[in-house]
Amino acid sequence: MRTYFLPLFILFLFFSASFFLTLRQELLFAGGNENLVSIGYVDPKNSAEFFISHQATTPRAVTIEYRTPDQELRTETITLAPQEKKVFSSPAPSTFITVRYHVTNTEEQILTLYKK
Amino acid sequence: MLSLAVVTSAFVFSISFMLVLLFGILLPGYLLKRALVPRVPFTSLVSLLVSFALGIGIINVNFLSLGRFQISLTALNIGIWHLVFMAIIFAYLRFKKIAIIERWEPLLETKREITVAALFIVFLFFIKVFYLSGTVLPTSTDLGHHLYWSKLTTDTAALPVYQKQEIIQNENGAYAISEPVPIADFIIGEHLPLSFIHLFTGASYFGTFPLLFLFLLNIFSVLALALLLYTVGVSITKEDGWKRIRSSTFFLAGLLLFGGLFALASPEMKFVSGGVIGNLFGNFFIPLILLLFLRALSEKSAPFLTLAMLLSAVLAYTHHLSTFILLFILFFSALTLLVSWRKFFWSQAKEWLALLRKPSNLATLAGIALFAFFIAIPTYLDTNAIDTAVGAPTKDTRTGLSLAQLTASNSAFKLGFAFFGLVLIVSTRTFRKNLASALLFGYGAVLLIMTLAPHLLLVDIPSARIAHYLSFPLGLLAAFSVLSLLEKSRLQIPDKAWAMKSPYFLGAATIVWLALIAPGLEDNGKTLPIENQALFVQETFEAARYLEERVGPQELVLKDHNFIEASDTWMKLFFSRDYNYPLSRSFFKRYEDNPDREHCTLAMIATPNAPLGKQCFQDLPVRFLVVNPKFDYAQFVKSPQFSLVYSSPNVAIFQFNPPTPESQN
């Protein structure tokens, strides 16, 4: 038994380390996902629609702002379901679209899109 | 959140990884070892390491052989080939009536020694896992580069061709993308084991298995070094008549010194988290091969010589620099022996040559040569690659490190004790006439010269890279000199229980050991990570996924390497189009240091509206730019040629709209 012990012990420790590190990575990714948000044109070549996507496991509010060709400011606030990707129709071309993603009541991420 | 699904997934992966390790790597290697060297007595740990090394070799041979005959490198074909191989070996063992289970020699003599070894190993794992737990995300640039080739192998089910496309400028001054040009810096043995693990576990390349494999290599390197020290100890304690310190103490000293403390501190763990695959293979193979050569020559054992030659061949297919270093070590060790013990050298030379002429070794050499000529030759074995490594240093980063720089990367105590070890070998008659000490001296001396004065050996390789290899022999020499001092001082005191009765000696010994290990703890402290980069990694991967579905077949993508927070190099695994896809704006210093380097990748992001930027956009079909909007934003917004088509907090994608004739009018 004495001669077998060290290799078996080392392989067992390695198995434990594998399990721990893999679990650690999965938890880190899950944690990172909570604040993962992105916006983009569904088809960047025609910009007819854009999406807002997030991976948070709780609903989050987003506010979409853009100016019409008459320079009127349009604002729309909606709530995204957990881990939802929602598609919207784009306003007129050459419009800056600003999306405010409300992480909490006091914290937000501001993202923009535009097509020239 | 810690859910049952996450725990189960991690557990299932760990089990599958261990099964592949046991049955895909260790078992074939073990069976081959039994067939090649059935009557050689191994300790259990040497058996483990040699089986692993041979298992890696078998994977490389199988992939290369199947690839040579244009057979698809699928899990089924590789699996069948592996099973056939094992069946042949198994049948051979039964035919020759060789027992499958080998009997192992004891390594440690007492229960207390085994307990101490186990504690040192637990400490080794603890400190390394603690470090890796903060670097477990797929962020390392080098690892991203390497995994591109492993993934290409499994995606295409064919051996990778190491080539890349580059931006070139033709005679008219126009920029274009070149035809693929060869890359000498990647060696296939670095990538095939990872492809093998992916095929049989199904695990993602973005998961933990690459890091775990490199971690295993690192653990085995520590064991190989401790076992090499043990083998040196066996020889020295016997020939120098040591009474108190046993060879097992050498093993324990090696475990403590190399395991998680200074000798394998910051550079090695950075290699694991940084994905420096070739160096890690070298760090494992070099001490193991030296151990086998030492045993072959000191015991005049043909089987050990067979193993040493085979593993040297495996290393040659895995990492060119390590192979180069190994050859230098062997040559210098032989030279040391020749100078210090000429009579012995020439008296043994005939017997050593006779070992080489044994049928098993001739067959091994013939087999290696046939494999190289008819199946696959290491790609770096062309004149250009050799020319670039041999010769007078051509850059100031290759002219050697100063002693101060050496002390910064290796603690002063370790360096001091290592130098003392060299002096001890030279000045002690028994050590001068000992094969193991000659190896230790040759190993340390040649790497010191290569690090401090490479021009003396016509070595033209970055000195910082050579210095990484120096850490091992310095540790070996330091351990050797400390143990020698302990043994010699103990001889002055007749009482066996002297240590317990001499608080002064105990106190001094404690201070010395603390001084040796303290810098290593500091080293580990410096390399312990602090940031959680999971969000940055996910943002980069989401951007890559967005583009992967939308970029046209002829369109190029350019990304920034300076300011994207994490994992930009890994984007190439999403596209799998070319090693250089997406194109990359490299570190700014590289453009400053090399004016002849193309500057399109710099200009297209930094100054897209300047003449060079405009010309590059005109000549090259770059359609999308991936940047960090916190650093690169204004230059695109004010241009009518760029649209912002994708946005996340730290990664944005701009689309270049080629100017139309109307817009130019």
PDB file of N, CA, C and O in Angstrom, chain A residues 2-5 7 9-11 14-15 19-22 24-26 28-29 32-33 36-42 44 111-116, chain B residues 9 13-14 17-18 44 104 109 114 122 129 133 136 206-208 532 534-535 538 546 550 633 637 639 642-648 654-655:
ATOM      1  N   ARG A   2       1.982   1.154   0.711  1.00  0.00           N
ATOM      2  CA  ARG A   2       2.858   2.312   0.832  1.00  0.00           C
ATOM      3  C   ARG A   2       3.321   2.814  -0.527  1.00  0.00           C
ATOM      4  O   ARG A   2       3.407   4.012  -0.778  1.00  0.00           O
ATOM      5  N   THR A   3       3.657   1.850  -1.429  1.00  0.00           N
ATOM      6  CA  THR A   3       4.198   2.265  -2.716  1.00  0.00           C
ATOM      7  C   THR A   3       3.117   2.842  -3.630  1.00  0.00           C
ATOM      8  O   THR A   3       3.423   3.592  -4.540  1.00  0.00           O
ATOM      9  N   TYR A   4       1.854   2.456  -3.432  1.00  0.00           N
ATOM     10  CA  TYR A   4       0.791   2.961  -4.276  1.00  0.00           C
ATOM     11  C   TYR A   4       0.264   4.311  -3.820  1.00  0.00           C
ATOM     12  O   TYR A   4      -0.406   5.005  -4.574  1.00  0.00           O
ATOM     13  N   PHE A   5       0.545   4.653  -2.580  1.00  0.00           N
ATOM     14  CA  PHE A   5      -0.158   5.772  -1.970  1.00  0.00           C
ATOM     15  C   PHE A   5       0.058   7.100  -2.681  1.00  0.00           C
ATOM     16  O   PHE A   5      -0.909   7.782  -3.029  1.00  0.00           O
ATOM     17  N   PRO A   7       1.100   8.192  -5.781  1.00  0.00           N
ATOM     18  CA  PRO A   7       0.471   8.480  -7.076  1.00  0.00           C
ATOM     19  C   PRO A   7      -1.051   8.594  -6.966  1.00  0.00           C
ATOM     20  O   PRO A   7      -1.656   9.494  -7.562  1.00  0.00           O
ATOM     21  N   PHE A   9      -2.770   9.402  -4.338  1.00  0.00           N
ATOM     22  CA  PHE A   9      -3.065  10.616  -3.582  1.00  0.00           C
ATOM     23  C   PHE A   9      -2.981  11.837  -4.491  1.00  0.00           C
ATOM     24  O   PHE A   9      -3.840  12.723  -4.462  1.00  0.00           O
ATOM     25  N   ILE A  10      -1.937  11.881  -5.321  1.00  0.00           N
ATOM     26  CA  ILE A  10      -1.750  13.004  -6.229  1.00  0.00           C
ATOM     27  C   ILE A  10      -2.897  13.077  -7.233  1.00  0.00           C
ATOM     28  O   ILE A  10      -3.445  14.152  -7.514  1.00  0.00           O
ATOM     29  N   LEU A  11      -3.291  11.934  -7.787  1.00  0.00           N
ATOM     30  CA  LEU A  11      -4.390  11.938  -8.756  1.00  0.00           C
ATOM     31  C   LEU A  11      -5.702  12.352  -8.087  1.00  0.00           C
ATOM     32  O   LEU A  11      -6.511  13.071  -8.694  1.00  0.00           O
ATOM     33  N   PHE A  14      -5.595  16.057  -7.672  1.00  0.00           N
ATOM     34  CA  PHE A  14      -5.794  16.716  -8.961  1.00  0.00           C
ATOM     35  C   PHE A  14      -7.267  16.702  -9.348  1.00  0.00           C
ATOM     36  O   PHE A  14      -7.797  17.688  -9.875  1.00  0.00           O
ATOM     37  N   PHE A  15      -7.927  15.592  -9.111  1.00  0.00           N
ATOM     38  CA  PHE A  15      -9.366  15.516  -9.397  1.00  0.00           C
ATOM     39  C   PHE A  15     -10.130  16.571  -8.585  1.00  0.00           C
ATOM     40  O   PHE A  15     -10.988  17.286  -9.110  1.00  0.00           O
ATOM     41  N   PHE A  19     -12.279  19.781 -10.099  1.00  0.00           N
ATOM     42  CA  PHE A  19     -13.679  20.051  -9.749  1.00  0.00           C
ATOM     43  C   PHE A  19     -13.824  21.463  -9.193  1.00  0.00           C
ATOM     44  O   PHE A  19     -14.676  22.241  -9.620  1.00  0.00           O
ATOM     45  N   PHE A  20     -12.919  21.822  -8.277  1.00  0.00           N
ATOM     46  CA  PHE A  20     -12.996  23.146  -7.662  1.00  0.00           C
ATOM     47  C   PHE A  20     -12.796  24.258  -8.701  1.00  0.00           C
ATOM     48  O   PHE A  20     -13.553  25.230  -8.746  1.00  0.00           O
ATOM     49  N   LEU A  21     -11.779  24.120  -9.541  1.00  0.00           N
ATOM     50  CA  LEU A  21     -11.479  25.180 -10.506  1.00  0.00           C
ATOM     51  C   LEU A  21     -12.574  25.298 -11.560  1.00  0.00           C
ATOM     52  O   LEU A  21     -12.906  26.404 -12.015  1.00  0.00           O
ATOM     53  N   THR A  22     -13.155  24.166 -11.962  1.00  0.00           N
ATOM     54  CA  THR A  22     -14.234  24.212 -12.944  1.00  0.00           C
ATOM     55  C   THR A  22     -15.462  24.891 -12.345  1.00  0.00           C
ATOM     56  O   THR A  22     -16.099  25.740 -12.993  1.00  0.00           O
ATOM     57  N   ARG A  24     -15.408  27.002  -9.960  1.00  0.00           N
ATOM     58  CA  ARG A  24     -15.015  28.405  -9.807  1.00  0.00           C
ATOM     59  C   ARG A  24     -15.245  29.171 -11.106  1.00  0.00           C
ATOM     60  O   ARG A  24     -15.772  30.279 -11.116  1.00  0.00           O
ATOM     61  N   GLN A  25     -14.827  28.580 -12.229  1.00  0.00           N
ATOM     62  CA  GLN A  25     -15.001  29.264 -13.509  1.00  0.00           C
ATOM     63  C   GLN A  25     -16.483  29.463 -13.824  1.00  0.00           C
ATOM     64  O   GLN A  25     -16.897  30.529 -14.263  1.00  0.00           O
ATOM     65  N   GLU A  26     -17.277  28.422 -13.571  1.00  0.00           N
ATOM     66  CA  GLU A  26     -18.706  28.525 -13.869  1.00  0.00           C
ATOM     67  C   GLU A  26     -19.354  29.599 -13.006  1.00  0.00           C
ATOM     68  O   GLU A  26     -20.193  30.377 -13.482  1.00  0.00           O
ATOM     69  N   LEU A  28     -17.798  32.207 -11.729  1.00  0.00           N
ATOM     70  CA  LEU A  28     -17.305  33.515 -12.187  1.00  0.00           C
ATOM     71  C   LEU A  28     -18.089  33.968 -13.416  1.00  0.00           C
ATOM     72  O   LEU A  28     -18.494  35.123 -13.525  1.00  0.00           O
ATOM     73  N   PHE A  29     -18.299  33.038 -14.346  1.00  0.00           N
ATOM     74  CA  PHE A  29     -19.054  33.393 -15.548  1.00  0.00           C
ATOM     75  C   PHE A  29     -20.484  33.786 -15.187  1.00  0.00           C
ATOM     76  O   PHE A  29     -21.037  34.757 -15.719  1.00  0.00           O
ATOM     77  N   GLY A  32     -20.415  37.188 -13.837  1.00  0.00           N
ATOM     78  CA  GLY A  32     -20.177  38.167 -14.887  1.00  0.00           C
ATOM     79  C   GLY A  32     -21.414  38.395 -15.733  1.00  0.00           C
ATOM     80  O   GLY A  32     -21.678  39.495 -16.195  1.00  0.00           O
ATOM     81  N   ASN A  33     -22.204  37.348 -15.906  1.00  0.00           N
ATOM     82  CA  ASN A  33     -23.410  37.454 -16.730  1.00  0.00           C
ATOM     83  C   ASN A  33     -24.420  38.433 -16.173  1.00  0.00           C
ATOM     84  O   ASN A  33     -25.207  39.014 -16.924  1.00  0.00           O
ATOM     85  N   LEU A  36     -24.084  41.636 -17.890  1.00  0.00           N
ATOM     86  CA  LEU A  36     -23.767  41.584 -19.321  1.00  0.00           C
ATOM     87  C   LEU A  36     -24.934  42.143 -20.121  1.00  0.00           C
ATOM     88  O   LEU A  36     -26.034  41.603 -20.092  1.00  0.00           O
ATOM     89  N   VAL A  37     -24.694  43.248 -20.810  1.00  0.00           N
ATOM     90  CA  VAL A  37     -25.743  43.866 -21.624  1.00  0.00           C
ATOM     91  C   VAL A  37     -25.120  44.316 -22.942  1.00  0.00           C
ATOM     92  O   VAL A  37     -23.961  44.756 -22.979  1.00  0.00           O
ATOM     93  N   SER A  38     -25.866  44.185 -24.012  1.00  0.00           N
ATOM     94  CA  SER A  38     -25.356  44.653 -25.302  1.00  0.00           C
ATOM     95  C   SER A  38     -26.527  45.087 -26.169  1.00  0.00           C
ATOM     96  O   SER A  38     -27.664  44.621 -25.988  1.00  0.00           O
ATOM     97  N   ILE A  39     -26.237  46.018 -27.085  1.00  0.00           N
ATOM     98  CA  ILE A  39     -27.235  46.420 -28.083  1.00  0.00           C
ATOM     99  C   ILE A  39     -26.550  46.361 -29.444  1.00  0.00           C
ATOM    100  O   ILE A  39     -25.327  46.510 -29.539  1.00  0.00           O
ATOM    101  N   GLY A  40     -27.354  46.163 -30.475  1.00  0.00           N
ATOM    102  CA  GLY A  40     -26.763  46.108 -31.811  1.00  0.00           C
ATOM    103  C   GLY A  40     -27.831  46.023 -32.871  1.00  0.00           C
ATOM    104  O   GLY A  40     -28.975  45.654 -32.580  1.00  0.00           O
ATOM    105  N   TYR A  41     -27.450  46.354 -34.103  1.00  0.00           N
ATOM    106  CA  TYR A  41     -28.384  46.194 -35.210  1.00  0.00           C
ATOM    107  C   TYR A  41     -28.500  44.717 -35.550  1.00  0.00           C
ATOM    108  O   TYR A  41     -27.504  44.007 -35.611  1.00  0.00           O
ATOM    109  N   VAL A  42     -29.725  44.281 -35.787  1.00  0.00           N
ATOM    110  CA  VAL A  42     -29.931  42.873 -36.147  1.00  0.00           C
ATOM    111  C   VAL A  42     -29.164  42.578 -37.436  1.00  0.00           C
ATOM    112  O   VAL A  42     -28.487  41.569 -37.554  1.00  0.00           O
ATOM    113  N   PRO A  44     -26.469  44.705 -39.575  1.00  0.00           N
ATOM    114  CA  PRO A  44     -25.758  45.989 -39.635  1.00  0.00           C
ATOM    115  C   PRO A  44     -25.781  46.618 -41.022  1.00  0.00           C
ATOM    116  O   PRO A  44     -25.498  47.796 -41.167  1.00  0.00           O
ATOM    117  N   LEU A 111     -25.517  53.055 -23.458  1.00  0.00           N
ATOM    118  CA  LEU A 111     -24.976  52.505 -24.708  1.00  0.00           C
ATOM    119  C   LEU A 111     -25.601  53.249 -25.877  1.00  0.00           C
ATOM    120  O   LEU A 111     -26.748  53.699 -25.784  1.00  0.00           O
ATOM    121  N   THR A 112     -24.852  53.377 -26.977  1.00  0.00           N
ATOM    122  CA  THR A 112     -25.383  54.085 -28.147  1.00  0.00           C
ATOM    123  C   THR A 112     -25.198  53.268 -29.417  1.00  0.00           C
ATOM    124  O   THR A 112     -24.313  52.413 -29.518  1.00  0.00           O
ATOM    125  N   LEU A 113     -26.054  53.550 -30.374  1.00  0.00           N
ATOM    126  CA  LEU A 113     -25.939  52.999 -31.719  1.00  0.00           C
ATOM    127  C   LEU A 113     -26.212  54.125 -32.708  1.00  0.00           C
ATOM    128  O   LEU A 113     -26.970  55.046 -32.396  1.00  0.00           O
ATOM    129  N   TYR A 114     -25.599  54.063 -33.867  1.00  0.00           N
ATOM    130  CA  TYR A 114     -26.012  54.973 -34.936  1.00  0.00           C
ATOM    131  C   TYR A 114     -25.580  54.388 -36.261  1.00  0.00           C
ATOM    132  O   TYR A 114     -24.618  53.630 -36.340  1.00  0.00           O
ATOM    133  N   LYS A 115     -26.305  54.766 -37.290  1.00  0.00           N
ATOM    134  CA  LYS A 115     -25.974  54.282 -38.630  1.00  0.00           C
ATOM    135  C   LYS A 115     -25.839  55.496 -39.520  1.00  0.00           C
ATOM    136  O   LYS A 115     -26.774  56.275 -39.648  1.00  0.00           O
ATOM    137  N   LYS A 116     -24.678  55.643 -40.131  1.00  0.00           N
ATOM    138  CA  LYS A 116     -24.461  56.823 -40.994  1.00  0.00           C
ATOM    139  C   LYS A 116     -24.729  56.457 -42.447  1.00  0.00           C
ATOM    140  O   LYS A 116     -24.632  55.300 -42.842  1.00  0.00           O
TER     141      LYS A 116
ATOM    142  N   SER B   9     -22.597  19.709 -13.398  1.00  0.00           N
ATOM    143  CA  SER B   9     -21.836  19.904 -14.640  1.00  0.00           C
ATOM    144  C   SER B   9     -20.327  19.876 -14.364  1.00  0.00           C
ATOM    145  O   SER B   9     -19.564  19.235 -15.088  1.00  0.00           O
ATOM    146  N   PHE B  13     -17.791  16.916 -15.699  1.00  0.00           N
ATOM    147  CA  PHE B  13     -16.607  17.254 -16.490  1.00  0.00           C
ATOM    148  C   PHE B  13     -15.344  16.714 -15.826  1.00  0.00           C
ATOM    149  O   PHE B  13     -14.474  16.142 -16.490  1.00  0.00           O
ATOM    150  N   SER B  14     -15.215  16.895 -14.514  1.00  0.00           N
ATOM    151  CA  SER B  14     -13.998  16.456 -13.807  1.00  0.00           C
ATOM    152  C   SER B  14     -13.818  14.947 -13.936  1.00  0.00           C
ATOM    153  O   SER B  14     -12.706  14.452 -14.131  1.00  0.00           O
ATOM    154  N   PHE B  17     -12.709  14.180 -17.494  1.00  0.00           N
ATOM    155  CA  PHE B  17     -11.314  14.576 -17.670  1.00  0.00           C
ATOM    156  C   PHE B  17     -10.381  13.531 -17.054  1.00  0.00           C
ATOM    157  O   PHE B  17      -9.386  13.128 -17.665  1.00  0.00           O
ATOM    158  N   MET B  18     -10.718  13.081 -15.863  1.00  0.00           N
ATOM    159  CA  MET B  18      -9.885  12.070 -15.208  1.00  0.00           C
ATOM    160  C   MET B  18      -9.897  10.757 -15.991  1.00  0.00           C
ATOM    161  O   MET B  18      -8.874  10.077 -16.095  1.00  0.00           O
ATOM    162  N   SER B  44       7.024   4.235  -7.774  1.00  0.00           N
ATOM    163  CA  SER B  44       5.664   4.479  -8.287  1.00  0.00           C
ATOM    164  C   SER B  44       5.563   5.846  -8.959  1.00  0.00           C
ATOM    165  O   SER B  44       4.893   6.010  -9.980  1.00  0.00           O
ATOM    166  N   TRP B 104       6.802  -2.054  -7.716  1.00  0.00           N
ATOM    167  CA  TRP B 104       7.482  -0.786  -7.539  1.00  0.00           C
ATOM    168  C   TRP B 104       8.475  -0.827  -6.393  1.00  0.00           C
ATOM    169  O   TRP B 104       8.242  -1.460  -5.373  1.00  0.00           O
ATOM    170  N   GLU B 109      11.099   5.692   3.002  1.00  0.00           N
ATOM    171  CA  GLU B 109      11.340   4.497   3.815  1.00  0.00           C
ATOM    172  C   GLU B 109      10.439   4.370   5.027  1.00  0.00           C
ATOM    173  O   GLU B 109      10.174   3.273   5.480  1.00  0.00           O
ATOM    174  N   ILE B 114       6.494   9.468   4.429  1.00  0.00           N
ATOM    175  CA  ILE B 114       5.335   9.500   3.529  1.00  0.00           C
ATOM    176  C   ILE B 114       4.361  10.588   3.991  1.00  0.00           C
ATOM    177  O   ILE B 114       3.801  11.323   3.170  1.00  0.00           O
ATOM    178  N   VAL B 122       0.139  18.377  -0.455  1.00  0.00           N
ATOM    179  CA  VAL B 122      -1.103  19.122  -0.192  1.00  0.00           C
ATOM    180  C   VAL B 122      -0.806  20.624  -0.219  1.00  0.00           C
ATOM    181  O   VAL B 122      -1.566  21.406  -0.808  1.00  0.00           O
ATOM    182  N   VAL B 129      -3.545  26.016  -6.486  1.00  0.00           N
ATOM    183  CA  VAL B 129      -4.974  26.164  -6.777  1.00  0.00           C
ATOM    184  C   VAL B 129      -5.476  27.532  -6.311  1.00  0.00           C
ATOM    185  O   VAL B 129      -6.303  28.156  -6.980  1.00  0.00           O
ATOM    186  N   SER B 133      -7.229  29.950  -8.957  1.00  0.00           N
ATOM    187  CA  SER B 133      -8.654  30.236  -8.791  1.00  0.00           C
ATOM    188  C   SER B 133      -8.992  31.656  -9.223  1.00  0.00           C
ATOM    189  O   SER B 133     -10.135  31.964  -9.538  1.00  0.00           O
ATOM    190  N   VAL B 136      -8.672  31.641 -13.658  1.00  0.00           N
ATOM    191  CA  VAL B 136      -9.246  30.460 -14.279  1.00  0.00           C
ATOM    192  C   VAL B 136     -10.059  30.816 -15.528  1.00  0.00           C
ATOM    193  O   VAL B 136     -10.522  29.942 -16.250  1.00  0.00           O
ATOM    194  N   PHE B 206     -13.115  26.907 -24.297  1.00  0.00           N
ATOM    195  CA  PHE B 206     -13.205  28.078 -23.430  1.00  0.00           C
ATOM    196  C   PHE B 206     -13.378  27.675 -21.965  1.00  0.00           C
ATOM    197  O   PHE B 206     -13.435  28.526 -21.094  1.00  0.00           O
ATOM    198  N   GLY B 207     -13.460  26.368 -21.721  1.00  0.00           N
ATOM    199  CA  GLY B 207     -13.627  25.891 -20.353  1.00  0.00           C
ATOM    200  C   GLY B 207     -12.296  25.764 -19.639  1.00  0.00           C
ATOM    201  O   GLY B 207     -11.306  26.409 -20.012  1.00  0.00           O
ATOM    202  N   THR B 208     -12.260  24.907 -18.640  1.00  0.00           N
ATOM    203  CA  THR B 208     -11.054  24.824 -17.806  1.00  0.00           C
ATOM    204  C   THR B 208     -10.047  23.779 -18.267  1.00  0.00           C
ATOM    205  O   THR B 208      -8.928  23.749 -17.750  1.00  0.00           O
ATOM    206  N   ASN B 532     -11.595  40.391 -10.963  1.00  0.00           N
ATOM    207  CA  ASN B 532     -12.539  39.455 -11.538  1.00  0.00           C
ATOM    208  C   ASN B 532     -12.872  39.972 -12.920  1.00  0.00           C
ATOM    209  O   ASN B 532     -13.498  41.016 -13.070  1.00  0.00           O
ATOM    210  N   ALA B 534     -14.572  38.303 -15.347  1.00  0.00           N
ATOM    211  CA  ALA B 534     -15.590  37.500 -16.037  1.00  0.00           C
ATOM    212  C   ALA B 534     -16.466  38.332 -16.957  1.00  0.00           C
ATOM    213  O   ALA B 534     -16.786  37.921 -18.081  1.00  0.00           O
ATOM    214  N   LEU B 535     -16.856  39.521 -16.495  1.00  0.00           N
ATOM    215  CA  LEU B 535     -17.728  40.345 -17.323  1.00  0.00           C
ATOM    216  C   LEU B 535     -17.012  40.772 -18.603  1.00  0.00           C
ATOM    217  O   LEU B 535     -17.576  40.728 -19.696  1.00  0.00           O
ATOM    218  N   GLN B 538     -16.874  37.919 -21.052  1.00  0.00           N
ATOM    219  CA  GLN B 538     -18.168  37.665 -21.688  1.00  0.00           C
ATOM    220  C   GLN B 538     -18.486  38.723 -22.728  1.00  0.00           C
ATOM    221  O   GLN B 538     -19.077  38.436 -23.770  1.00  0.00           O
ATOM    222  N   TYR B 546     -21.563  38.006 -32.164  1.00  0.00           N
ATOM    223  CA  TYR B 546     -22.338  38.918 -33.005  1.00  0.00           C
ATOM    224  C   TYR B 546     -21.734  38.976 -34.414  1.00  0.00           C
ATOM    225  O   TYR B 546     -22.417  38.836 -35.419  1.00  0.00           O
ATOM    226  N   ARG B 550     -22.396  37.578 -38.809  1.00  0.00           N
ATOM    227  CA  ARG B 550     -22.747  38.664 -39.725  1.00  0.00           C
ATOM    228  C   ARG B 550     -21.645  39.066 -40.700  1.00  0.00           C
ATOM    229  O   ARG B 550     -21.916  39.751 -41.679  1.00  0.00           O
ATOM    230  N   TYR B 633     -13.201  56.055 -29.758  1.00  0.00           N
ATOM    231  CA  TYR B 633     -14.605  56.380 -30.054  1.00  0.00           C
ATOM    232  C   TYR B 633     -14.706  57.630 -30.924  1.00  0.00           C
ATOM    233  O   TYR B 633     -15.274  57.600 -32.007  1.00  0.00           O
ATOM    234  N   VAL B 637     -16.719  58.521 -34.567  1.00  0.00           N
ATOM    235  CA  VAL B 637     -17.995  59.221 -34.522  1.00  0.00           C
ATOM    236  C   VAL B 637     -18.002  60.412 -35.472  1.00  0.00           C
ATOM    237  O   VAL B 637     -18.991  60.685 -36.156  1.00  0.00           O
ATOM    238  N   SER B 639     -16.491  60.755 -38.194  1.00  0.00           N
ATOM    239  CA  SER B 639     -16.299  60.425 -39.608  1.00  0.00           C
ATOM    240  C   SER B 639     -17.609  59.923 -40.211  1.00  0.00           C
ATOM    241  O   SER B 639     -18.310  59.129 -39.588  1.00  0.00           O
ATOM    242  N   PHE B 642     -18.117  55.783 -40.684  1.00  0.00           N
ATOM    243  CA  PHE B 642     -18.250  54.735 -39.663  1.00  0.00           C
ATOM    244  C   PHE B 642     -19.603  54.794 -38.972  1.00  0.00           C
ATOM    245  O   PHE B 642     -20.100  55.864 -38.623  1.00  0.00           O
ATOM    246  N   SER B 643     -20.195  53.614 -38.798  1.00  0.00           N
ATOM    247  CA  SER B 643     -21.426  53.468 -38.024  1.00  0.00           C
ATOM    248  C   SER B 643     -21.108  52.634 -36.792  1.00  0.00           C
ATOM    249  O   SER B 643     -20.277  51.739 -36.859  1.00  0.00           O
ATOM    250  N   LEU B 644     -21.791  52.939 -35.722  1.00  0.00           N
ATOM    251  CA  LEU B 644     -21.639  52.140 -34.506  1.00  0.00           C
ATOM    252  C   LEU B 644     -22.756  51.113 -34.504  1.00  0.00           C
ATOM    253  O   LEU B 644     -23.912  51.450 -34.275  1.00  0.00           O
ATOM    254  N   VAL B 645     -22.414  49.856 -34.800  1.00  0.00           N
ATOM    255  CA  VAL B 645     -23.456  48.860 -35.036  1.00  0.00           C
ATOM    256  C   VAL B 645     -23.658  47.910 -33.861  1.00  0.00           C
ATOM    257  O   VAL B 645     -24.609  47.122 -33.849  1.00  0.00           O
ATOM    258  N   TYR B 646     -22.749  47.958 -32.890  1.00  0.00           N
ATOM    259  CA  TYR B 646     -22.877  47.069 -31.722  1.00  0.00           C
ATOM    260  C   TYR B 646     -22.229  47.782 -30.551  1.00  0.00           C
ATOM    261  O   TYR B 646     -21.162  48.394 -30.694  1.00  0.00           O
ATOM    262  N   SER B 647     -22.843  47.684 -29.399  1.00  0.00           N
ATOM    263  CA  SER B 647     -22.317  48.427 -28.254  1.00  0.00           C
ATOM    264  C   SER B 647     -22.542  47.658 -26.962  1.00  0.00           C
ATOM    265  O   SER B 647     -23.651  47.154 -26.720  1.00  0.00           O
ATOM    266  N   SER B 648     -21.489  47.536 -26.177  1.00  0.00           N
ATOM    267  CA  SER B 648     -21.611  47.049 -24.794  1.00  0.00           C
ATOM    268  C   SER B 648     -20.688  47.953 -23.983  1.00  0.00           C
ATOM    269  O   SER B 648     -19.922  48.720 -24.578  1.00  0.00           O
ATOM    270  N   PHE B 654     -17.532  49.046 -34.711  1.00  0.00           N
ATOM    271  CA  PHE B 654     -17.805  50.057 -35.727  1.00  0.00           C
ATOM    272  C   PHE B 654     -17.763  49.390 -37.096  1.00  0.00           C
ATOM    273  O   PHE B 654     -16.908  48.539 -37.359  1.00  0.00           O
ATOM    274  N   GLN B 655     -18.677  49.818 -37.930  1.00  0.00           N
ATOM    275  CA  GLN B 655     -18.697  49.292 -39.292  1.00  0.00           C
ATOM    276  C   GLN B 655     -18.177  50.373 -40.228  1.00  0.00           C
ATOM    277  O   GLN B 655     -18.612  51.529 -40.161  1.00  0.00           O
TER     278      GLN B 655
END
